[in-house]
C-alpha atoms as one frame of an Amber mdcrd trajectory, in Angstrom:
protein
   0.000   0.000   0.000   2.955   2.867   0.329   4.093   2.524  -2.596   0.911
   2.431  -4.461   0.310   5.868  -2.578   4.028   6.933  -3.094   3.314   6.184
  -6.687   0.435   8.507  -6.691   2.120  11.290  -5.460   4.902  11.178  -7.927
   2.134  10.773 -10.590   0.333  14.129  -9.051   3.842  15.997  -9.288   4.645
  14.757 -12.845   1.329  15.614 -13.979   0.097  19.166 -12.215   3.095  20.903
 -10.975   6.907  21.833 -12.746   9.652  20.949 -10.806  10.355  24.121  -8.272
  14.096  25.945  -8.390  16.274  25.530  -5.571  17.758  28.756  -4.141  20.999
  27.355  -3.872  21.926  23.313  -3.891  21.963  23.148   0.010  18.221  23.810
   0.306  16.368  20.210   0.149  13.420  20.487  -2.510  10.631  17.385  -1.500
   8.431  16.374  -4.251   6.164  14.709  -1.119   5.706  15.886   2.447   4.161
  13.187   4.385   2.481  13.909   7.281   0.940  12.305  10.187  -0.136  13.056
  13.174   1.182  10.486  16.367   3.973   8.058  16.166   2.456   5.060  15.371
   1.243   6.453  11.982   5.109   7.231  11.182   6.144   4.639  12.344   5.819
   2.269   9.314   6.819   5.218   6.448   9.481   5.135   8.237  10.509   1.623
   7.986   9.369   0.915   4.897   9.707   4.224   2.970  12.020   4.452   4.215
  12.939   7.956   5.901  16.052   7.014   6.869  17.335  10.467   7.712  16.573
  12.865  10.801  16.501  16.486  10.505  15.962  18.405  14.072  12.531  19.923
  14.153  12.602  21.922  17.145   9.338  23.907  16.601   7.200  21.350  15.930
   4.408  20.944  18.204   4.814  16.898  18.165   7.947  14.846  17.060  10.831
  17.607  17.403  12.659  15.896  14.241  11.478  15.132  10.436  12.206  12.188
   8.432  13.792  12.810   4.719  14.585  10.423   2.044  17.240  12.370  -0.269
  16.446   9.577  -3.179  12.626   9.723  -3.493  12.564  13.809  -2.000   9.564
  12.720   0.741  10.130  14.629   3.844   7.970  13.059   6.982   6.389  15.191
   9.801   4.600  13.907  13.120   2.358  16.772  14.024   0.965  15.552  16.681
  -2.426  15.057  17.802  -5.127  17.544  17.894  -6.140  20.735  15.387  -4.001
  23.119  17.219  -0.565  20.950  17.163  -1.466  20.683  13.145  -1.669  23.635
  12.737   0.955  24.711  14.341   4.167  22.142  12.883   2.818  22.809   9.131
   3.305  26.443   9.606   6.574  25.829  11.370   7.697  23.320   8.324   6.439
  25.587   5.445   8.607  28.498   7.121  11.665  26.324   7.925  14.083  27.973
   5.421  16.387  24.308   5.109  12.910  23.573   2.570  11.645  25.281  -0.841
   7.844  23.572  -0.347   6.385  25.831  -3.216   5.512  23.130  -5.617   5.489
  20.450  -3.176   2.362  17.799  -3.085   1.306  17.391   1.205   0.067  13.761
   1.884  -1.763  13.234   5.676  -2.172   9.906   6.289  -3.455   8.537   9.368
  -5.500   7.031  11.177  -9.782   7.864  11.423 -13.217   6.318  12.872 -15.254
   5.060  10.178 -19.136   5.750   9.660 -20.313   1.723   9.486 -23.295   3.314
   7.159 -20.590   3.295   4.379 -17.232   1.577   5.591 -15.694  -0.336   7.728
 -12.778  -1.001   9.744  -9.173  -1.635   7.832 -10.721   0.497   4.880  -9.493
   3.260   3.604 -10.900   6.341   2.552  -9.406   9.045   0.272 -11.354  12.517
   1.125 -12.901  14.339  -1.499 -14.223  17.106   1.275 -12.699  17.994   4.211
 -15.582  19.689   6.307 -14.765  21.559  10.208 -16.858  19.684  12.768 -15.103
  22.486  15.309 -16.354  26.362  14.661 -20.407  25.573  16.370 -22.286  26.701
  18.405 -23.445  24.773  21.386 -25.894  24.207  23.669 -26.640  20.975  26.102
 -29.388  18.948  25.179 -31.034  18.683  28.411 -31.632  22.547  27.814 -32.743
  23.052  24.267 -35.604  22.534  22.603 -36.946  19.049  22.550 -37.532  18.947
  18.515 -33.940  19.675  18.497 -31.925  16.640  17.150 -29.005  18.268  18.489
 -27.506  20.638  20.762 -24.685  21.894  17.779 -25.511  23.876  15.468 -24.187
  26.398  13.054 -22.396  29.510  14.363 -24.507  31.720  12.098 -28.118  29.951
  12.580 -30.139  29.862  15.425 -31.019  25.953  15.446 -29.520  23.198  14.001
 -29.068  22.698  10.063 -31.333  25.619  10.290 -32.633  27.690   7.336 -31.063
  29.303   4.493 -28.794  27.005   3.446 -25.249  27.710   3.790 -24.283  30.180
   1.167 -20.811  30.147  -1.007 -19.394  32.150   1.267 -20.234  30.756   4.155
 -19.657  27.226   2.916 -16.015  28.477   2.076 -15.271  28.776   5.949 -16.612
  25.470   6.781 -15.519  23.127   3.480 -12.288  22.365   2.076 -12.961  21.119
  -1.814  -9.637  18.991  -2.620  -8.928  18.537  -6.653 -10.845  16.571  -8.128
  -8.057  14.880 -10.408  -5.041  14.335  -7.289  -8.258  12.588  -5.902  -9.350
  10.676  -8.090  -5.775  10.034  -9.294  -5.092   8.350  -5.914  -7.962   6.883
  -5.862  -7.838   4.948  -9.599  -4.383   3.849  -8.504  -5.244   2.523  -4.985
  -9.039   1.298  -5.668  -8.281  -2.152  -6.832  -5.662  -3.005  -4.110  -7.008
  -5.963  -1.696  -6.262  -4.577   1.871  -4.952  -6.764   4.622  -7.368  -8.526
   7.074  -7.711 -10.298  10.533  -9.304 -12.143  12.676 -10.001  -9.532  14.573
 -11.373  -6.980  12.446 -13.722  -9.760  11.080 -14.831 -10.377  14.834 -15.381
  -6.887  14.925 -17.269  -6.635  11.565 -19.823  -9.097  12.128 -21.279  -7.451
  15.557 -21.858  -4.702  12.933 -23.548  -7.119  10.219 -27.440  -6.972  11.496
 -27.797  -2.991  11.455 -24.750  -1.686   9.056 -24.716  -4.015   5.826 -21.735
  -2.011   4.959 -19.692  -2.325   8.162 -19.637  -6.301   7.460 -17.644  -5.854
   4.130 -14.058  -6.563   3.838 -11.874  -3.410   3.940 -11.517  -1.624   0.680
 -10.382   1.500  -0.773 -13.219   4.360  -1.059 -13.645   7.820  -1.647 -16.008
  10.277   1.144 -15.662  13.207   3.298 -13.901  13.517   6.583 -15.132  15.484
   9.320 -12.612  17.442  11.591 -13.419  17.774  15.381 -11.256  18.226  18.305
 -13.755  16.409  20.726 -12.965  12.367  21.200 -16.669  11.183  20.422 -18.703
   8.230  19.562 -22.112   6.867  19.996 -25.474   7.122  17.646 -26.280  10.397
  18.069 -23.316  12.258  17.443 -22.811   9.885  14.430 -25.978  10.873  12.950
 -25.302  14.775  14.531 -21.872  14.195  12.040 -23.756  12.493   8.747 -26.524
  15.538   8.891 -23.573  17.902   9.699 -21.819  16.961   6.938 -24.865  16.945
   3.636 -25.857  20.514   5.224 -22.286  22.174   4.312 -22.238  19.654   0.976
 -26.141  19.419   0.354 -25.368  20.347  -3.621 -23.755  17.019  -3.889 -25.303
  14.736  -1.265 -26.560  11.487  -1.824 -23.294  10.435  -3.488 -22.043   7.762
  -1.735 -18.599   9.560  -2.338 -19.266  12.837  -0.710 -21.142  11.188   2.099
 -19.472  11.373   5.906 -17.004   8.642   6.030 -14.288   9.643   8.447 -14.266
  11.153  11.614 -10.706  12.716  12.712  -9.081  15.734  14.091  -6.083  17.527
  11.791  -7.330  17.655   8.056  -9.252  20.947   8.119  -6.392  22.725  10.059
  -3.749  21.393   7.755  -5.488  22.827   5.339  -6.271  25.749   6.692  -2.523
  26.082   7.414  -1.440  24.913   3.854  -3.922  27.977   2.766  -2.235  30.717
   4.837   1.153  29.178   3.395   0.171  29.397   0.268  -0.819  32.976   0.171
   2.682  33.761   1.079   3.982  32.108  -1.656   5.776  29.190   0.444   3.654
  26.438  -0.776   0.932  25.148  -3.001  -2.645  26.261  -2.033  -4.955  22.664
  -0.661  -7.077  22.829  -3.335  -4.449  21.906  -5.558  -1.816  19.882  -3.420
  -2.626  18.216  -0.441  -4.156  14.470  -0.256  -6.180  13.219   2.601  -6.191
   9.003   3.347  -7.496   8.143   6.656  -7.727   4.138   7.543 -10.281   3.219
   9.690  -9.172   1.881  13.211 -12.659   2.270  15.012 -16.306   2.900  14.078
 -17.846   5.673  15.726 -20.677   4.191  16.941 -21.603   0.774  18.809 -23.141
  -1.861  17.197 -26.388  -3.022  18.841 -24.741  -4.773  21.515 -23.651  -2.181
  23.639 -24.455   1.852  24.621 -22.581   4.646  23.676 -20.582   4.638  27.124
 -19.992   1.123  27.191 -18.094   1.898  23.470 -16.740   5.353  24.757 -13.532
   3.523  27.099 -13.914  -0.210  24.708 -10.847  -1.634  22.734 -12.850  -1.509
  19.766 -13.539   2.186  20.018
């Protein structure tokens, strides 16, 4: 599976960008910069990459080195965990001045929970939308109104998915569109690989089989949207909260299975966000044009019919 994905991002350099000029030959030019978010994710790039060099990274808000592979030009960041710490070691990296990043591709891969409505766990989902689950408004449900589905709701409406629908503008603070052809690049080169299985994901799997159809598959590749919240949740409710969340900032294209909710996580909109601010000072290539977002599914965010949502809050499974 890395190299298909390498593969893919040397295929999205060769085909929408022109190789970037080096100040001067001791400035390191990546094609690729992979990033993840906790060690276990880098871990296996690593490895198997590999990244084989360390480069001190003292302003990064997770690992304080990078990983750099002078043959394939992939540089590797940990993050680490949460919207903040993202945010935070991009804008560090894309400022470093050891790096010309203006014409590099960014790659997060890590690890997500999976909607069992349309995947599974050990699947893999490429995003086509990255959508913040984070700028709401809140109120506890034991003190709204009881028609209320939910006690989020958006910061500039006055219940939730409440009326008019999101305009452009507003949409454009709350959606990050990636492009269309790195996407579906990555995805025509990955689609057809057969992922690994276990034992234990197909114990897991068929507690899931009576109620989510889908959640019983095998792992495969797919294309959806992930959703980007700080808060460590789970249960029914907040996964339907997150499906309705997510076709009222995307409601122009839902009912596509591929721009449906599919991943739950924390970093991709403020990576993006970062990669924007980057980009408008001329350090890097803006998200909608070069960053890729695969998240593998570790955990579905809500119990199967076995157990409640607290039960599955503190669970291995979750």
């Amino acid at each position: 599976m890395i190299i298909h994905v390498y593969l893919t991002l040397v295929a999205s350099r060769l085909c929408f960008s022109t190789a970037a000029d080096a100040v001067d030959n001791s400035i390191l030019v990546p094609l690729v910069v992979l990033v993840t978010t906790f060690p276990p994710e880098y871990e296996q790039w690593e490895k198997r990459l590999p990244l084989d060099e360390r480069l001190p990274f003292p302003t990064g808000a997770g690992e304080l080195f990078l990983g750099w592979n002078s043959r394939l030009r992939v540089l590797g960041i940990v993050t680490g965990i949460t919207s903040k710490r993202a945010a935070l070691s991009v804008t560090a990296l894309g400022h470093d001045s050891r790096f010309d990043l203006r014409e590099a591709t960014w790659f997060l891969a890590g690890v997500s929970g999976a909607d069992p409505l349309v995947g599974t766990v050990g699947g893999i989902t490429w995003a086509r939308h990255l959508v913040d689950g984070t700028s709401v408004k809140f109120i506890d449900p034991r003190e709204a109104p009881r028609a209320w589905p939910t006690g989020w709701f958006p910061v500039k409406r006055q219940q939730p998915f409440g009326s008019p629908k999101p305009s452009a503008s507003e949409r454009s603070e709350m959606v990050w569109d990636l492009s269309d052809k790195l996407v579906n690049l990555a995805y025509d080169l990955t689609r057809s690989i057969e992922l690994p299985d276990s034992i234990l994901l197909q114990r897991v799997r068929r507690r899931y089989a009576a109620s989510f159809p889908m959640a019983a598959r095998a792992p495969e590749v797919k294309l959806g949207v992930s959703l980007s919240t700080d808060v460590f949740w789970g249960g029914g409710l907040s996964a339907s909260w997150a499906r309705n969340w997510t076709n009222y900032w995307i409601s122009d294209d839902a009912g596509s299975s591929d721009v449906m909710f599919a991943a739950s996580a924390m970093e991709d909109f403020s990576v993006a966000e970062a990669l924007s601010a980057l980009s408008r000072g001329g350090l890097t290539r803006r998200p909608q044009e070069g960053l890729l977002v695969l998240r593998a599914a570790s955990n579905f965010v809500e119990p199967d019919g076995f157990a409640t949502a607290v039960q599955y809050m503190d669970s291995p499974d979750h």
